[in-house]
């Protein structure tokens, strides 16, 4: 969505930085940046805002609270339009009174004292996340519900389930909202449209009765209200049936649970993402990447030890650093700040439970004397090919006591932890309902960029560094997720996932990753939360590309599913099989088995676009056109740099990377090319020789250059991994496996070798035989 108002407005001068008193007992004075006005702004300066709609229309912004415009500061009222999706007025409504914390308006006198005082509750809902999924167990939310259970609810119960809603409504807006088409047409002919999800300022046209009957949403005990609002505005109803739903926002499941997903169903998780969602797995995987590629590329996380395995290494590091070193200890699978402590004595280290011990980042960047972290929203629409997006806004969460590095303050969680679930218990915690204001203990990310920009900080550089962290971290989970996807999921359409990355800035404004949440909180009880999370979820659902399936695809429920997965059952059916032709498999094998893959060679992947290529490219361009305020960070014009970090090379990553390099500056040309091909039905399958790849066609055009390349310097290698030319397919159980030596693996014929006429007539078998069986099967 384009940011209105042009470039960021000029900012009034900010006051000089306040010096922090040396005394470790900190005054709980409220965090407020005076002499400074944060106005609505776009992403960090230098980043291009994006447009939302594939139809080229600029959508209205989410409603902003103002005096007299809302039914209460954060109303709990909702109309039947939101509930039933049919637009009839509601005859009943409810409201709630403000929480006691809201009575302390910013700028009003607050309780005084030198110590931080503990109190219960707060105005906002829990800002923490569901506990990350255990490898041998499932996540539980706050009420302890089973993660494998999807609670069924009939549409008649919608009103009761949506009580306590969080979305504000404009008075008198019901009859004047702009009506939007229910379907977003594809950019390309002969490609089905996707469902449109509107803002609260819009209404969605009604589809036919037959189509509306298919709009079923499976309700989970953890489905956030912002998701419920978005889907009901698009005329979804909630169902208690197990087989006929199209979408679900629920718990992360064990990997086998994904097998029951039907091809028309979409769940908000990928199998295996606990490899970055669990703290111990995250640090283990990032440490492996650091060992392989060096600290220059992977220096964005603090030194970490996982106990009890690393106890001897920790003891040595502890002795080397001395008693002045601070360490932070965390349970490996917890959330909301539970069990986190900052310590400096060996005797303070718990001995009888698994722990994560990290070097404490003791010199954070401070604003108003307070420590803070950033919540960055990252959305993965696909893992093969990898497609990642970052939302342009987010949250800035402050500790509620001024920071001190004194050892005597290490027990003060209000000073050293930034979790909302911890700091809301401090009587000095200040809420903030203005997404443009730099006040209170929670800001919008865009407000932070405005504040830092006013001080001359290059926020674009910080944003780019955060993108680098996100891409590398997700790549660390990629081999596990793709292996489990192949084992348990019939079609890539069925999975997508929102991640919450927690990032901290040190005194030099270097970003550090703290953790990754695979079920980030979407509670939105304040206008600040709602303006950010509501817009993000609306854009995410549009980006997800929900489709209306043919009626015959909504199959009857299966009877043989286990009790732990039957609630997601999509019916008995064969898993989707690869529909790649022999020629397409041959092309993919050829580009994955070249040891010397420089840019000139890789660019030829676009010379002959097969039906599978066209499908993936068209899907990616369609998806990009629906991105709203999300920014696609992978693939991108610079994604070639990241291909070497993948455990196993992926053909589709190479394809999209080359497409971006060729058309990122002239995207309309690439779209025009794909439109022509889709009009011919190439993406549906074709016998046109122009779209049937063979090694002969490659040899005739590129072989002379390849002979020169093989004999030249090897410094031009781009894609091949540093330690091998060819890797076997990832293990079925997602384990790392040992690096095979290049000499032990079968390789394709050298690109510089002669090719016989028989090879030209039948290139595919030769290429297939050059791969290990499991690698060829994965194609």
XYZ file of C-alpha atoms in Angstrom:
779
model
C 0.000 0.000 0.000
C 1.464 3.300 -0.991
C 2.243 5.636 1.872
C 0.387 8.887 1.516
C 2.037 12.231 2.013
C 5.205 11.755 -0.034
C 8.632 11.797 1.617
C 8.889 11.770 5.406
C 7.952 15.145 6.823
C 10.584 17.367 8.382
C 11.120 16.629 12.040
C 11.483 19.103 14.858
C 14.860 19.004 16.619
C 15.141 16.424 19.354
C 16.679 17.155 22.724
C 20.130 16.068 23.731
C 20.469 12.523 25.007
C 19.779 12.152 28.705
C 22.717 10.834 30.683
C 21.995 7.727 32.703
C 22.755 8.152 36.422
C 25.408 5.762 37.716
C 23.207 4.523 40.536
C 21.796 1.105 39.788
C 18.406 2.050 41.317
C 16.584 3.520 38.357
C 13.783 6.037 38.517
C 10.696 4.687 36.758
C 10.050 7.923 34.899
C 7.855 7.297 31.855
C 9.456 6.897 28.451
C 8.505 9.898 26.360
C 10.423 11.603 23.576
C 9.588 15.303 23.844
C 10.166 18.018 21.283
C 9.622 15.470 18.517
C 6.620 14.554 16.429
C 6.385 11.216 14.636
C 4.212 11.397 11.570
C 2.939 8.544 9.430
C 5.750 7.439 7.203
C 6.807 4.668 4.882
C 9.565 2.121 5.311
C 13.037 3.375 6.220
C 14.220 6.184 3.923
C 15.361 4.844 0.582
C 12.977 1.875 0.545
C 10.301 1.945 -2.100
C 6.694 1.682 -0.809
C 4.599 -0.954 -2.570
C 1.097 -0.944 -4.006
C -1.435 -3.426 -2.711
C -3.982 -4.404 -5.260
C -3.389 -6.490 -8.344
C -6.062 -4.358 -9.952
C -3.938 -1.258 -9.573
C -6.326 0.392 -7.100
C -4.937 2.097 -4.019
C -6.754 0.645 -1.009
C -7.869 2.805 1.870
C -5.715 2.830 5.000
C -6.844 0.985 8.107
C -9.148 3.073 10.298
C -7.354 5.385 12.679
C -8.937 6.162 16.045
C -9.975 9.746 16.603
C -12.273 11.558 18.972
C -15.860 10.852 18.094
C -14.966 8.504 15.255
C -14.836 5.265 17.214
C -17.190 3.564 19.616
C -14.750 3.747 22.530
C -10.937 3.837 22.394
C -10.759 0.212 21.354
C -14.307 -0.924 20.782
C -15.636 -4.410 21.217
C -18.588 -3.796 18.938
C -19.073 -5.524 15.630
C -21.848 -5.635 13.068
C -23.475 -8.628 11.487
C -21.518 -7.750 8.350
C -18.329 -8.681 10.147
C -19.904 -11.771 11.644
C -22.021 -13.267 8.918
C -20.466 -11.479 5.978
C -23.813 -10.564 4.431
C -23.965 -6.884 5.291
C -27.148 -6.843 7.392
C -27.119 -4.356 10.237
C -26.663 -5.641 13.734
C -29.188 -5.001 16.448
C -26.925 -5.690 19.383
C -23.498 -4.579 20.425
C -21.237 -4.649 23.409
C -18.487 -2.495 24.750
C -15.806 -2.702 27.346
C -14.370 -0.159 29.708
C -10.784 0.881 29.525
C -8.259 -0.943 31.616
C -6.859 0.779 34.679
C -3.559 1.256 32.914
C -5.205 3.377 30.246
C -6.126 5.963 32.885
C -2.505 7.091 33.002
C -2.456 9.066 29.807
C 0.899 9.989 28.369
C 2.020 13.306 29.799
C -0.097 13.023 32.960
C 1.534 12.645 36.384
C 2.452 9.062 37.122
C 3.298 7.211 40.349
C 6.693 8.228 41.636
C 9.379 6.261 43.390
C 12.828 4.840 42.856
C 11.886 1.197 42.464
C 9.816 -0.498 39.784
C 6.525 -1.668 41.311
C 4.788 -4.879 40.285
C 1.104 -5.019 39.536
C -1.154 -7.458 37.781
C -2.628 -7.193 34.323
C -2.495 -4.510 31.682
C -4.612 -2.884 29.038
C -3.319 -5.077 26.257
C -3.758 -8.747 25.523
C -0.837 -11.087 25.936
C 1.901 -10.019 23.548
C 3.823 -13.267 23.876
C 3.824 -16.253 21.591
C 2.661 -19.788 21.869
C 5.461 -22.019 23.117
C 7.496 -23.268 20.213
C 6.740 -26.812 19.120
C 8.768 -29.553 20.744
C 10.253 -32.088 18.378
C 8.618 -34.924 20.300
C 5.529 -33.057 21.422
C 3.137 -30.325 20.442
C 2.671 -26.709 21.361
C 0.100 -25.576 23.873
C -1.391 -22.148 24.087
C -2.285 -20.381 27.303
C -5.385 -22.447 27.977
C -3.550 -25.689 27.418
C -5.528 -26.861 24.422
C -4.148 -29.685 22.327
C -2.156 -28.434 19.358
C -3.438 -31.177 17.116
C -7.053 -30.335 17.800
C -8.870 -27.924 15.533
C -12.007 -26.837 17.320
C -15.013 -27.013 15.054
C -17.711 -24.380 15.230
C -20.800 -23.890 13.161
C -21.418 -20.593 11.441
C -24.355 -19.951 13.773
C -21.884 -19.650 16.623
C -19.908 -16.926 14.883
C -21.327 -14.104 16.951
C -20.452 -15.758 20.235
C -16.966 -16.631 19.066
C -16.244 -13.127 17.864
C -17.285 -11.451 21.078
C -14.585 -9.284 22.542
C -13.464 -8.259 19.093
C -10.627 -5.853 18.637
C -11.376 -4.067 15.392
C -12.666 -0.476 15.615
C -15.582 0.540 13.429
C -16.349 3.881 11.883
C -19.697 5.379 12.780
C -21.994 5.687 9.813
C -19.535 3.934 7.512
C -21.654 0.872 6.792
C -23.498 2.379 3.826
C -20.593 4.293 2.341
C -17.786 1.783 2.157
C -16.403 1.128 -1.269
C -17.385 -2.259 -2.646
C -14.543 -4.355 -4.006
C -14.740 -7.378 -6.315
C -14.594 -10.672 -4.440
C -11.943 -12.108 -6.743
C -8.546 -10.757 -7.760
C -7.896 -11.651 -11.399
C -4.539 -13.098 -12.341
C -2.112 -11.052 -14.370
C -2.130 -13.918 -16.855
C -4.770 -15.597 -19.017
C -5.947 -19.105 -18.169
C -4.809 -18.720 -14.540
C -7.544 -18.811 -11.832
C -8.237 -15.731 -9.670
C -7.710 -15.502 -5.912
C -10.021 -14.336 -3.139
C -9.842 -10.697 -2.052
C -9.557 -9.742 1.623
C -10.618 -6.193 2.378
C -9.858 -3.561 4.983
C -12.529 -2.459 7.457
C -13.221 0.532 5.178
C -14.237 -1.715 2.291
C -16.887 -4.305 1.656
C -16.578 -7.285 -0.635
C -19.175 -8.127 -3.260
C -21.159 -11.318 -2.872
C -20.264 -14.351 -4.948
C -22.819 -16.836 -6.226
C -24.565 -19.044 -3.683
C -22.652 -22.073 -4.953
C -19.313 -20.310 -4.454
C -20.196 -18.888 -1.043
C -21.047 -22.374 0.191
C -17.405 -23.302 -0.385
C -16.038 -20.426 1.729
C -15.488 -22.323 4.974
C -12.865 -21.480 7.579
C -11.717 -23.981 10.184
C -11.661 -22.268 13.561
C -8.897 -23.052 16.047
C -8.729 -22.140 19.713
C -5.877 -19.772 18.841
C -7.316 -18.100 15.730
C -6.739 -14.360 16.349
C -9.579 -11.880 16.050
C -7.799 -9.938 13.306
C -7.896 -13.111 11.201
C -11.553 -13.734 12.026
C -12.472 -10.203 10.975
C -10.582 -10.430 7.699
C -12.135 -13.726 6.620
C -15.687 -12.802 7.644
C -15.485 -9.620 5.576
C -14.811 -11.905 2.601
C -17.939 -13.921 3.453
C -16.243 -16.947 4.999
C -18.241 -18.849 7.591
C -16.812 -21.048 10.328
C -17.304 -24.778 10.199
C -17.257 -27.709 12.578
C -16.792 -30.182 9.745
C -13.412 -31.704 9.098
C -13.163 -31.878 5.352
C -14.738 -28.905 3.617
C -12.747 -25.934 4.913
C -10.378 -23.855 2.776
C -8.255 -22.128 5.401
C -7.190 -22.464 9.025
C -5.054 -20.356 11.368
C -4.074 -22.692 14.173
C -1.378 -24.459 16.139
C 1.816 -25.881 14.748
C 1.431 -29.650 14.388
C 3.763 -32.600 14.358
C 4.949 -33.242 10.820
C 2.785 -36.369 10.136
C -0.304 -34.281 10.887
C 0.208 -32.406 7.616
C -0.519 -35.569 5.615
C -4.247 -35.107 6.032
C -4.361 -31.706 4.355
C -6.362 -31.739 1.139
C -4.978 -29.957 -1.900
C -7.533 -27.155 -1.621
C -6.720 -26.449 2.049
C -4.175 -23.985 3.401
C -2.711 -24.083 6.926
C -0.575 -21.318 8.445
C 2.502 -23.481 9.129
C 5.172 -25.513 7.356
C 6.377 -28.790 8.871
C 9.804 -28.492 10.459
C 9.934 -24.760 11.172
C 10.613 -25.557 14.818
C 14.212 -25.848 13.565
C 14.308 -22.071 13.964
C 11.268 -21.697 16.271
C 12.866 -23.586 19.153
C 15.687 -21.597 20.700
C 18.093 -24.544 20.956
C 17.505 -25.612 17.327
C 17.860 -22.033 16.104
C 21.266 -21.556 17.691
C 22.479 -25.022 16.727
C 21.573 -24.439 13.081
C 23.038 -20.929 12.974
C 26.227 -22.196 14.636
C 26.562 -24.844 11.927
C 26.172 -22.174 9.272
C 28.801 -20.050 10.992
C 31.218 -22.975 11.140
C 30.716 -23.613 7.427
C 30.720 -20.079 6.051
C 32.599 -18.087 8.672
C 31.868 -15.285 11.111
C 31.986 -12.664 8.400
C 28.670 -13.942 7.044
C 27.164 -15.243 10.306
C 28.098 -12.830 13.084
C 24.610 -11.613 13.948
C 23.950 -13.843 16.970
C 25.702 -13.929 20.364
C 27.899 -16.802 21.433
C 25.586 -19.565 22.617
C 25.887 -22.803 24.583
C 23.222 -25.497 24.817
C 23.226 -27.390 28.101
C 23.907 -30.020 29.144
C 25.762 -30.888 25.910
C 28.031 -27.822 25.926
C 28.698 -27.599 29.654
C 32.488 -28.105 29.324
C 32.807 -25.490 26.594
C 30.717 -23.069 28.640
C 32.896 -23.608 31.714
C 36.026 -22.805 29.747
C 34.462 -19.691 28.190
C 33.213 -18.621 31.614
C 36.682 -18.911 33.138
C 38.285 -17.072 30.224
C 35.877 -14.138 30.505
C 36.012 -13.823 34.284
C 33.305 -12.802 36.730
C 32.570 -9.513 34.972
C 30.972 -11.272 32.007
C 27.151 -11.332 31.989
C 25.201 -14.302 30.637
C 21.522 -14.714 29.860
C 19.882 -18.112 30.372
C 16.697 -19.246 28.616
C 14.642 -22.450 28.510
C 14.911 -23.932 24.981
C 11.153 -24.098 24.312
C 9.433 -21.318 26.212
C 7.890 -17.950 25.417
C 6.752 -14.676 26.998
C 9.970 -14.276 28.992
C 9.307 -17.332 31.159
C 12.399 -18.725 32.845
C 14.789 -16.065 31.489
C 17.482 -14.732 33.835
C 20.610 -12.606 33.556
C 23.453 -13.973 35.718
C 27.177 -13.478 36.296
C 28.077 -16.221 38.805
C 28.581 -19.889 38.003
C 26.642 -20.789 41.131
C 23.551 -19.065 39.674
C 23.402 -21.529 36.775
C 20.589 -24.116 37.118
C 21.893 -27.672 36.803
C 18.893 -29.970 36.441
C 17.144 -28.812 33.271
C 18.023 -28.105 29.638
C 19.122 -24.528 29.106
C 20.354 -22.086 26.545
C 23.198 -19.888 27.821
C 24.184 -16.847 25.770
C 26.624 -14.031 26.111
C 24.512 -11.083 27.242
C 24.364 -8.080 24.917
C 25.215 -5.634 27.676
C 25.604 -2.524 25.540
C 22.257 -2.087 23.779
C 21.212 1.055 21.948
C 19.091 3.116 24.333
C 16.282 5.579 23.727
C 15.411 7.753 26.691
C 17.692 5.508 28.741
C 15.566 2.422 28.002
C 16.454 -0.828 26.275
C 14.197 -2.065 23.448
C 13.835 -4.731 20.770
C 12.081 -4.931 17.405
C 9.350 -7.331 16.330
C 9.801 -7.923 12.581
C 7.059 -9.784 10.704
C 8.329 -12.226 8.072
C 6.053 -14.223 5.787
C 7.034 -17.334 3.819
C 4.680 -18.279 0.990
C 6.866 -21.136 -0.278
C 10.036 -23.032 0.634
C 10.703 -24.523 -2.832
C 11.208 -22.123 -4.408
C 11.947 -20.020 -1.340
C 9.829 -16.860 -1.358
C 10.127 -14.542 1.649
C 8.472 -11.228 2.467
C 8.982 -8.690 5.263
C 6.218 -6.367 6.423
C 7.153 -2.689 6.250
C 5.915 -1.982 9.790
C 6.334 -3.770 13.085
C 6.567 -3.147 16.810
C 9.228 -1.589 19.047
C 8.976 -2.927 22.602
C 10.700 -1.131 25.469
C 11.786 -2.306 28.883
C 9.859 -0.303 31.474
C 12.845 0.682 33.659
C 15.854 2.693 32.594
C 18.842 0.517 31.772
C 21.909 0.042 33.959
C 24.888 -2.239 33.384
C 25.515 -2.631 37.109
C 25.737 -6.206 38.371
C 23.343 -5.285 41.186
C 20.486 -4.760 38.714
C 20.655 -8.128 36.933
C 17.628 -9.432 38.807
C 15.415 -6.590 37.572
C 13.435 -8.073 34.683
C 11.706 -4.758 33.958
C 15.127 -3.375 33.069
C 16.732 -6.253 31.186
C 13.778 -7.913 29.409
C 11.631 -6.274 26.749
C 8.770 -8.834 26.670
C 5.373 -7.175 27.013
C 4.150 -10.074 29.142
C 6.875 -9.194 31.674
C 6.718 -5.406 31.565
C 2.930 -5.117 31.720
C 3.236 -6.169 35.375
C 5.210 -3.023 36.141
C 2.989 -0.220 37.477
C 5.127 2.200 35.469
C 4.351 0.548 32.133
C 2.892 3.090 29.695
C 0.584 2.090 26.878
C 0.594 3.833 23.504
C -2.361 3.797 21.130
C -0.913 6.136 18.490
C 0.976 4.419 15.683
C 2.620 7.747 14.813
C 3.767 8.729 18.296
C 7.115 8.148 19.978
C 5.738 7.713 23.479
C 5.012 4.976 25.961
C 6.690 1.583 26.036
C 5.553 0.372 22.628
C 6.056 2.176 19.296
C 5.361 1.411 15.694
C 8.488 0.449 13.760
C 7.875 3.278 11.298
C 7.849 5.739 14.206
C 11.258 4.411 15.264
C 12.632 4.908 11.753
C 11.376 8.505 11.850
C 12.992 9.072 15.230
C 16.345 7.582 14.247
C 16.272 9.339 10.888
C 15.880 12.669 12.662
C 19.165 11.944 14.429
C 20.989 11.281 11.173
C 20.902 7.486 11.428
C 20.961 5.561 8.137
C 17.839 3.486 8.744
C 17.991 1.988 5.255
C 21.283 0.318 6.167
C 19.769 -1.117 9.367
C 16.800 -2.459 7.372
C 19.103 -4.107 4.844
C 21.084 -5.777 7.629
C 17.866 -7.092 9.167
C 16.836 -8.519 5.787
C 20.212 -10.263 5.569
C 19.663 -11.826 9.014
C 16.168 -12.997 8.101
C 17.178 -14.613 4.805
C 20.146 -16.473 6.271
C 18.134 -17.664 9.272
C 15.303 -19.047 7.148
C 17.824 -20.735 4.829
C 19.207 -22.518 7.910
C 15.814 -24.260 8.267
C 15.316 -24.894 4.544
C 16.687 -28.467 4.191
C 14.577 -29.721 7.096
C 11.373 -28.060 5.942
C 11.690 -29.188 2.319
C 12.462 -32.739 3.346
C 9.372 -32.878 5.568
C 7.260 -31.169 2.909
C 8.109 -33.912 0.419
C 7.265 -36.579 2.977
C 4.051 -35.138 4.392
C 2.460 -32.490 2.163
C 0.744 -33.151 -1.152
C 1.109 -29.682 -2.670
C 3.100 -26.560 -1.749
C -0.179 -24.599 -1.877
C -1.215 -26.098 1.464
C 1.385 -24.327 3.620
C 2.370 -20.773 4.431
C 3.745 -19.249 7.624
C 4.142 -15.976 9.491
C 7.275 -15.608 11.640
C 7.987 -13.048 14.329
C 11.705 -12.187 14.358
C 12.943 -10.457 17.506
C 15.879 -8.171 16.773
C 17.964 -6.004 19.104
C 20.216 -3.075 18.165
C 23.490 -2.646 20.036
C 25.154 0.669 20.835
C 26.602 0.744 17.298
C 23.152 0.062 15.786
C 24.192 -3.405 14.658
C 21.160 -5.741 14.615
C 21.324 -9.040 16.531
C 18.782 -11.851 16.349
C 17.278 -12.855 19.701
C 14.759 -15.496 18.651
C 12.208 -16.520 16.024
C 8.555 -17.071 16.908
C 6.561 -19.481 14.748
C 3.265 -18.331 16.274
C 3.712 -14.595 16.856
C 1.028 -12.891 18.905
C -1.676 -11.152 16.867
C -3.733 -9.828 19.770
C -4.793 -6.271 18.930
C -6.433 -4.580 21.893
C -4.978 -1.130 21.206
C -5.229 1.056 18.151
C -1.457 0.779 17.695
C -1.554 -3.016 17.553
C -4.632 -3.003 15.356
C -3.287 -0.550 12.805
C -0.167 -2.684 12.305
C -1.437 -6.234 12.739
C -4.780 -5.650 11.037
C -3.156 -4.286 7.891
C -0.493 -6.987 7.966
C -3.009 -9.848 8.185
C -5.166 -8.354 5.438
C -2.097 -8.077 3.160
C -0.889 -11.544 4.183
C -4.184 -13.210 3.262
C -4.204 -11.477 -0.117
C -0.599 -12.521 -0.642
C -1.416 -16.124 0.305
C -3.570 -16.509 -2.811
C -6.597 -18.449 -1.535
C -8.505 -20.017 -4.421
C -12.047 -21.331 -4.725
C -11.690 -25.028 -5.571
C -13.965 -26.908 -7.935
C -16.879 -28.356 -5.982
C -15.796 -31.912 -6.762
C -12.429 -31.271 -5.090
C -14.064 -30.697 -1.714
C -14.108 -34.387 -0.875
C -15.867 -36.356 1.823
C -14.155 -36.857 5.167
C -11.852 -39.797 5.629
C -12.632 -42.475 8.167
C -9.184 -43.900 8.759
C -7.337 -40.875 10.110
C -5.912 -41.125 13.591
C -7.609 -39.253 16.420
C -4.768 -36.739 16.593
C -5.196 -35.673 12.993
C -8.779 -36.490 12.067
C -9.953 -32.936 12.735
C -7.877 -31.762 9.779
C -8.780 -34.651 7.554
C -9.159 -33.852 3.903
C -10.245 -37.270 2.688
C -8.475 -40.330 1.321
C -6.577 -39.593 -1.786
C -3.276 -40.204 -3.457
C -0.570 -37.662 -2.876
C -0.042 -35.254 -5.723
C 2.516 -36.641 -8.135
C 5.005 -34.677 -10.135
C 3.635 -33.761 -13.518
C 7.031 -32.833 -14.938
C 7.864 -34.284 -18.323
C 11.074 -36.191 -18.944
C 12.487 -33.136 -20.680
C 11.742 -30.910 -17.712
C 13.351 -33.371 -15.320
C 16.338 -33.495 -17.611
C 16.676 -29.714 -17.618
C 16.515 -29.526 -13.838
C 19.064 -32.291 -13.462
C 21.395 -30.614 -15.937
C 21.466 -27.269 -14.120
C 21.921 -28.930 -10.723
C 24.914 -31.053 -11.736
C 27.262 -28.420 -13.126
C 30.297 -27.787 -10.971
C 31.217 -24.494 -12.648
C 27.961 -22.571 -12.717
C 28.884 -18.972 -13.469
C 26.391 -16.254 -14.299
C 26.720 -16.670 -18.079
C 25.848 -20.329 -17.754
C 22.996 -19.858 -15.290
C 21.366 -17.170 -17.407
C 20.658 -19.816 -20.073
C 18.055 -21.354 -17.740
C 15.635 -18.788 -19.211
C 16.388 -19.629 -22.849
C 13.835 -22.447 -23.022
C 10.929 -21.981 -20.605
C 9.164 -25.291 -20.000
C 5.524 -25.531 -18.818
C 6.709 -26.015 -15.220
C 8.943 -22.958 -15.501
C 6.082 -20.806 -16.769
C 3.774 -21.973 -13.977
C 6.260 -21.053 -11.255
C 7.182 -17.714 -12.822
C 3.541 -16.734 -13.344
C 2.677 -17.726 -9.780
C 5.565 -15.637 -8.444
C 4.610 -12.554 -10.468
C 0.956 -12.861 -9.461
C 1.988 -13.192 -5.835
C 4.273 -10.167 -6.023
C 1.453 -8.039 -7.437
C -0.644 -8.767 -4.318
C 2.072 -7.948 -1.786
C 0.472 -4.853 -0.222
C 2.874 -3.384 2.356
C 5.032 -6.505 2.326
C 8.414 -6.315 0.613
C 9.758 -9.411 -1.102
C 13.281 -10.011 0.152
C 13.905 -13.378 -1.541
C 14.219 -13.807 -4.438
C 15.511 -10.350 -5.257
C 18.047 -8.796 -7.635
C 20.745 -9.575 -5.058
C 19.624 -13.088 -4.085
C 22.482 -14.761 -6.007
C 24.660 -14.020 -3.003
C 22.549 -16.346 -0.851
C 22.350 -19.384 -3.141
C 25.613 -20.781 -1.800
C 24.191 -20.963 1.726
C 21.600 -23.597 0.786
C 22.420 -27.106 1.974
C 21.187 -28.414 -1.365
C 20.876 -26.414 -4.592
C 17.288 -26.001 -5.802
C 16.486 -25.592 -9.474
C 13.511 -23.280 -8.843
C 15.674 -20.943 -6.729
C 18.088 -20.660 -9.652
C 15.209 -20.051 -12.065
C 13.673 -17.242 -10.013
C 17.053 -15.694 -9.258
C 17.864 -15.460 -12.946
C 14.389 -14.103 -13.701
C 14.900 -11.352 -11.123
C 18.301 -10.431 -12.495
C 16.922 -10.162 -16.010
C 13.590 -8.434 -15.378
C 13.732 -6.632 -12.017
C 14.322 -3.272 -13.714
C 11.826 -3.970 -16.523
C 9.248 -6.187 -14.853
C 6.558 -5.234 -17.353
C 8.583 -6.933 -20.096
C 8.774 -10.164 -18.107
C 5.047 -10.048 -17.371
C 4.300 -9.413 -21.043
C 6.375 -12.456 -22.019
C 4.541 -14.672 -19.528
C 1.168 -13.372 -20.688
C 1.986 -14.427 -24.221
C 3.030 -17.889 -23.078
C -0.029 -18.358 -20.843
C -2.318 -17.238 -23.656
C -0.876 -20.102 -25.679
C -1.522 -22.448 -22.747
C 2.162 -23.303 -22.304
C 1.765 -23.466 -18.497
C -0.931 -26.125 -18.945
C 1.355 -28.395 -20.964
C 2.483 -28.183 -24.546
C 4.029 -30.180 -27.357
C 5.608 -27.075 -28.875
C 9.308 -27.868 -29.444
C 10.166 -24.271 -28.471
C 9.256 -25.166 -24.873
C 10.724 -28.655 -24.743
C 14.241 -28.542 -23.364
C 16.988 -30.843 -24.556
C 20.692 -30.854 -24.012
C 21.186 -30.470 -27.757
C 19.538 -27.073 -27.757
C 21.809 -26.001 -24.932
C 24.969 -27.376 -26.555
C 24.371 -25.671 -29.895
C 24.042 -22.261 -28.281
C 26.417 -22.328 -25.354
C 28.918 -25.148 -25.672
C 31.742 -23.120 -27.283
C 31.702 -20.693 -24.390
C 31.577 -23.508 -21.858
C 34.761 -25.051 -23.272
C 36.540 -21.782 -22.582
C 34.944 -21.508 -19.167
C 36.002 -24.932 -17.914
C 39.591 -24.219 -18.864
C 39.586 -20.782 -17.275
C 39.948 -19.707 -13.675
C 37.589 -21.303 -11.190
C 37.143 -18.052 -9.315
C 33.936 -17.386 -11.258
C 31.991 -20.129 -9.519
C 28.727 -18.647 -8.255
C 26.322 -21.359 -7.147
C 28.428 -24.408 -6.330
C 29.123 -24.954 -2.644
C 32.617 -24.350 -1.336
C 33.070 -27.916 -0.169
C 31.596 -29.918 -3.018
C 30.286 -29.811 -6.570
C 27.267 -32.039 -6.088
C 25.261 -33.005 -3.058
C 22.878 -35.881 -2.713
C 19.243 -35.226 -1.879
C 18.399 -34.403 1.688
C 17.677 -37.302 3.984
C 14.064 -38.272 4.434
C 14.262 -37.660 8.179
C 15.617 -34.162 7.686
C 19.000 -34.965 9.216
C 22.120 -33.283 8.010
C 23.998 -36.278 6.748
C 27.718 -36.267 6.045
C 29.296 -34.328 3.221
C 29.988 -36.736 0.428
C 33.270 -36.370 -1.380
C 33.008 -35.179 -4.949
C 34.875 -38.218 -6.191
C 32.319 -40.595 -4.713
C 29.369 -39.028 -6.492
C 28.317 -39.651 -10.079
C 28.510 -36.539 -12.215
C 27.140 -35.516 -15.541
C 29.306 -35.299 -18.571
C 31.577 -32.303 -18.571
C 30.038 -29.381 -20.408
C 33.229 -29.226 -22.430
C 33.064 -32.826 -23.589
C 31.715 -33.896 -26.944
C 28.077 -34.918 -27.180
C 27.073 -37.751 -29.437
C 24.031 -37.671 -31.650
C 22.398 -40.293 -29.455
C 22.757 -37.982 -26.493
C 21.049 -35.265 -28.467
C 18.219 -37.569 -29.453
C 17.647 -38.758 -25.903
C 19.378 -36.515 -23.405
C 17.148 -37.131 -20.420
C 18.143 -40.675 -19.420
C 21.807 -39.753 -19.357
C 21.105 -36.811 -17.118
C 18.892 -38.846 -14.858
C 21.583 -41.475 -14.407
C 24.034 -38.776 -13.359
C 22.047 -38.144 -10.179
C 21.665 -40.152 -7.034
C 18.229 -41.839 -6.978
C 16.875 -39.738 -4.104
C 18.051 -36.504 -5.738
C 16.375 -37.367 -9.031
C 13.200 -38.376 -7.216
C 13.099 -34.986 -5.478
C 12.896 -33.277 -8.848
